[in-house]
């Protein structure tokens, strides 16, 4: 992974803490490594964000250390979400991950495979990724909270995590574009 921007470091924190005020430093460090930040760099960031070694990081400590107080990343303004059942920050994280992957100079198949592998490193196994540059219809079973379909620059992208076979009827999505 390239050096993460201050906005991305704060976004990772926001996704982890949607329901809590502080985050254990070790949890944030582990999450950064899941996203591809080296262990030594993740430790260095966490030391910067928790200089008193309290074992916890607050968002304001993160923003102050990075001199960055972001809102939504600008690239997300170019996205039209067609359907999702993800939490807001998880949706943003997946969107950023997909958009970062599709801009690489590789074949479509290689880009999709790389996106799938990166999503699975962070969110676990069983993810499906697709892109379509024309009309399409889709019906799928997915784990609740893992479905996202969006349009970016005229191309439709979708991701969802397949449930275990015994839960295959748990949640369904249907999309046409």
Tab-separated table of C-alpha atoms in Angstrom:
chain	number	residue	atom	x	y	z
A	1	UNK	CA	0.000	0.000	0.000
A	2	UNK	CA	1.202	3.501	-0.736
A	3	UNK	CA	1.716	5.843	2.193
A	4	UNK	CA	-1.837	6.526	3.488
A	5	UNK	CA	-2.984	10.137	3.435
A	6	UNK	CA	-3.950	11.836	6.714
A	7	UNK	CA	-7.575	11.719	5.546
A	8	UNK	CA	-7.365	7.949	5.014
A	9	UNK	CA	-5.777	7.368	8.456
A	10	UNK	CA	-8.625	9.327	10.052
A	11	UNK	CA	-11.188	7.487	7.936
A	12	UNK	CA	-9.852	4.103	9.114
A	13	UNK	CA	-10.255	5.356	12.691
A	14	UNK	CA	-13.799	6.602	12.010
A	15	UNK	CA	-14.870	3.255	10.584
A	16	UNK	CA	-13.616	1.403	13.649
A	17	UNK	CA	-15.208	3.828	16.110
A	18	UNK	CA	-18.645	4.495	14.636
A	19	UNK	CA	-20.194	3.448	17.959
A	20	UNK	CA	-17.520	4.410	20.514
A	21	UNK	CA	-15.671	7.533	21.676
A	22	UNK	CA	-12.143	6.119	21.959
A	23	UNK	CA	-10.292	3.227	20.412
A	24	UNK	CA	-7.642	0.998	21.977
A	25	UNK	CA	-4.298	1.822	20.353
A	26	UNK	CA	-3.572	-1.860	19.666
A	27	UNK	CA	-6.881	-2.225	17.769
A	28	UNK	CA	-6.099	0.750	15.525
A	29	UNK	CA	-2.571	-0.537	14.918
A	30	UNK	CA	-3.909	-3.988	13.940
A	31	UNK	CA	-6.491	-2.381	11.662
A	32	UNK	CA	-3.843	-0.306	9.865
A	33	UNK	CA	-1.840	-3.464	9.136
A	34	UNK	CA	-4.986	-5.125	7.748
A	35	UNK	CA	-5.197	-2.208	5.322
A	36	UNK	CA	-1.627	-2.848	4.163
A	37	UNK	CA	0.352	-0.421	6.331
A	38	UNK	CA	3.590	-2.073	7.481
A	39	UNK	CA	3.713	-3.127	11.137
A	40	UNK	CA	6.565	-0.714	11.882
A	41	UNK	CA	4.783	2.217	10.210
A	42	UNK	CA	1.502	1.363	11.992
A	43	UNK	CA	3.375	1.307	15.327
A	44	UNK	CA	4.973	4.655	14.479
A	45	UNK	CA	1.597	6.216	13.656
A	46	UNK	CA	0.062	4.890	16.869
A	47	UNK	CA	2.959	6.247	18.929
A	48	UNK	CA	2.347	9.648	17.326
A	49	UNK	CA	-1.418	9.489	18.011
A	50	UNK	CA	-0.975	8.229	21.611
A	51	UNK	CA	2.229	9.995	22.761
A	52	UNK	CA	1.398	9.597	26.483
A	53	UNK	CA	0.987	5.827	25.981
A	54	UNK	CA	-2.522	5.781	27.487
A	55	UNK	CA	-3.440	2.775	25.359
A	56	UNK	CA	-6.298	4.692	23.725
A	57	UNK	CA	-6.664	7.050	20.772
A	58	UNK	CA	-9.333	9.744	20.470
A	59	UNK	CA	-10.320	11.205	17.117
A	60	UNK	CA	-9.210	14.684	18.142
A	61	UNK	CA	-5.716	13.322	18.998
A	62	UNK	CA	-5.534	11.753	15.552
A	63	UNK	CA	-6.694	14.922	13.778
A	64	UNK	CA	-4.381	17.163	15.817
A	65	UNK	CA	-1.343	14.960	15.205
A	66	UNK	CA	-2.020	14.915	11.462
A	67	UNK	CA	-3.141	18.573	11.259
A	68	UNK	CA	-6.148	17.289	9.331
A	69	UNK	CA	-9.855	17.590	10.049
A	70	UNK	CA	-11.515	15.913	7.061
A	71	UNK	CA	-15.038	15.472	5.923
A	72	UNK	CA	-15.981	13.128	3.098
A	73	UNK	CA	-13.133	12.425	0.632
A	74	UNK	CA	-13.652	14.409	-2.604
A	75	UNK	CA	-13.567	11.330	-4.860
A	76	UNK	CA	-16.703	10.005	-3.149
A	77	UNK	CA	-18.672	12.956	-4.533
A	78	UNK	CA	-18.240	11.352	-7.990
A	79	UNK	CA	-20.065	8.180	-6.885
A	80	UNK	CA	-23.776	7.368	-7.180
A	81	UNK	CA	-24.742	4.605	-4.756
A	82	UNK	CA	-27.471	2.421	-6.283
A	83	UNK	CA	-28.030	0.172	-3.275
A	84	UNK	CA	-26.312	-0.636	0.002
A	85	UNK	CA	-26.977	-2.001	3.448
A	86	UNK	CA	-23.527	-1.112	4.845
A	87	UNK	CA	-22.806	1.311	7.662
A	88	UNK	CA	-21.733	4.748	6.421
A	89	UNK	CA	-18.026	4.445	7.246
A	90	UNK	CA	-17.717	0.870	6.013
A	91	UNK	CA	-19.363	1.977	2.760
A	92	UNK	CA	-16.860	4.833	2.421
A	93	UNK	CA	-13.935	2.503	3.150
A	94	UNK	CA	-15.043	-0.031	0.547
A	95	UNK	CA	-15.707	2.736	-1.996
A	96	UNK	CA	-12.208	4.137	-1.451
A	97	UNK	CA	-10.675	0.692	-1.715
A	98	UNK	CA	-12.535	-0.121	-4.954
A	99	UNK	CA	-11.827	3.272	-6.540
A	100	UNK	CA	-8.144	3.005	-5.637
A	101	UNK	CA	-8.035	-0.444	-7.254
A	102	UNK	CA	-9.878	0.380	-10.482
A	103	UNK	CA	-7.492	3.222	-11.292
A	104	UNK	CA	-4.511	0.869	-11.590
A	105	UNK	CA	-3.097	0.089	-15.029
A	106	UNK	CA	-3.963	-3.602	-15.093
A	107	UNK	CA	-6.528	-5.756	-16.870
A	108	UNK	CA	-10.078	-5.634	-15.507
A	109	UNK	CA	-9.712	-9.170	-14.184
A	110	UNK	CA	-6.449	-8.338	-12.382
A	111	UNK	CA	-7.934	-5.164	-10.900
A	112	UNK	CA	-11.018	-7.011	-9.641
A	113	UNK	CA	-8.898	-9.821	-8.171
A	114	UNK	CA	-6.688	-7.302	-6.356
A	115	UNK	CA	-9.745	-5.428	-5.012
A	116	UNK	CA	-11.278	-8.711	-3.797
A	117	UNK	CA	-8.035	-9.700	-2.044
A	118	UNK	CA	-7.708	-6.303	-0.341
A	119	UNK	CA	-11.339	-6.370	0.845
A	120	UNK	CA	-10.882	-9.911	2.187
A	121	UNK	CA	-7.710	-8.901	4.076
A	122	UNK	CA	-9.712	-6.281	5.954
A	123	UNK	CA	-13.226	-7.780	6.193
A	124	UNK	CA	-12.717	-11.550	5.977
A	125	UNK	CA	-13.226	-14.152	3.251
A	126	UNK	CA	-16.111	-14.715	0.854
A	127	UNK	CA	-16.325	-11.391	-0.995
A	128	UNK	CA	-17.534	-11.027	-4.573
A	129	UNK	CA	-16.613	-8.048	-6.753
A	130	UNK	CA	-17.994	-7.084	-10.155
A	131	UNK	CA	-17.892	-4.275	-12.687
A	132	UNK	CA	-20.248	-3.721	-15.620
A	133	UNK	CA	-20.029	-1.133	-18.369
A	134	UNK	CA	-23.496	-1.607	-19.825
A	135	UNK	CA	-26.976	-2.613	-18.717
A	136	UNK	CA	-27.133	-5.313	-16.082
A	137	UNK	CA	-29.451	-7.083	-13.672
A	138	UNK	CA	-28.343	-8.800	-10.518
A	139	UNK	CA	-29.916	-10.892	-7.779
A	140	UNK	CA	-27.686	-12.227	-5.023
A	141	UNK	CA	-27.651	-13.570	-1.484
A	142	UNK	CA	-25.299	-11.770	0.857
A	143	UNK	CA	-24.467	-11.377	4.513
A	144	UNK	CA	-26.420	-8.445	5.955
A	145	UNK	CA	-24.343	-5.266	6.035
A	146	UNK	CA	-22.041	-6.278	3.167
A	147	UNK	CA	-23.831	-5.241	-0.039
A	148	UNK	CA	-22.807	-2.189	-2.079
A	149	UNK	CA	-23.539	-1.341	-5.731
A	150	UNK	CA	-22.523	2.029	-7.183
A	151	UNK	CA	-21.777	3.911	-10.405
A	152	UNK	CA	-18.518	5.788	-10.994
A	153	UNK	CA	-17.719	7.394	-14.361
A	154	UNK	CA	-20.399	5.359	-16.133
A	155	UNK	CA	-19.261	1.968	-14.833
A	156	UNK	CA	-21.259	-0.012	-12.289
A	157	UNK	CA	-19.322	-1.688	-9.469
A	158	UNK	CA	-20.620	-4.057	-6.856
A	159	UNK	CA	-19.326	-5.925	-3.834
A	160	UNK	CA	-20.979	-8.277	-1.374
A	161	UNK	CA	-19.925	-10.999	1.003
A	162	UNK	CA	-21.428	-14.429	0.440
A	163	UNK	CA	-23.037	-15.977	3.517
A	164	UNK	CA	-22.190	-19.453	4.716
A	165	UNK	CA	-24.364	-21.994	2.823
A	166	UNK	CA	-26.686	-22.510	5.805
A	167	UNK	CA	-27.427	-18.756	5.799
A	168	UNK	CA	-27.757	-18.320	2.018
A	169	UNK	CA	-31.384	-17.190	2.205
A	170	UNK	CA	-30.666	-14.681	4.970
A	171	UNK	CA	-30.603	-11.500	2.907
A	172	UNK	CA	-31.067	-10.869	-0.799
A	173	UNK	CA	-30.419	-7.918	-3.057
A	174	UNK	CA	-31.791	-7.123	-6.471
A	175	UNK	CA	-30.433	-4.344	-8.668
A	176	UNK	CA	-31.007	-3.239	-12.260
A	177	UNK	CA	-29.275	-0.423	-14.093
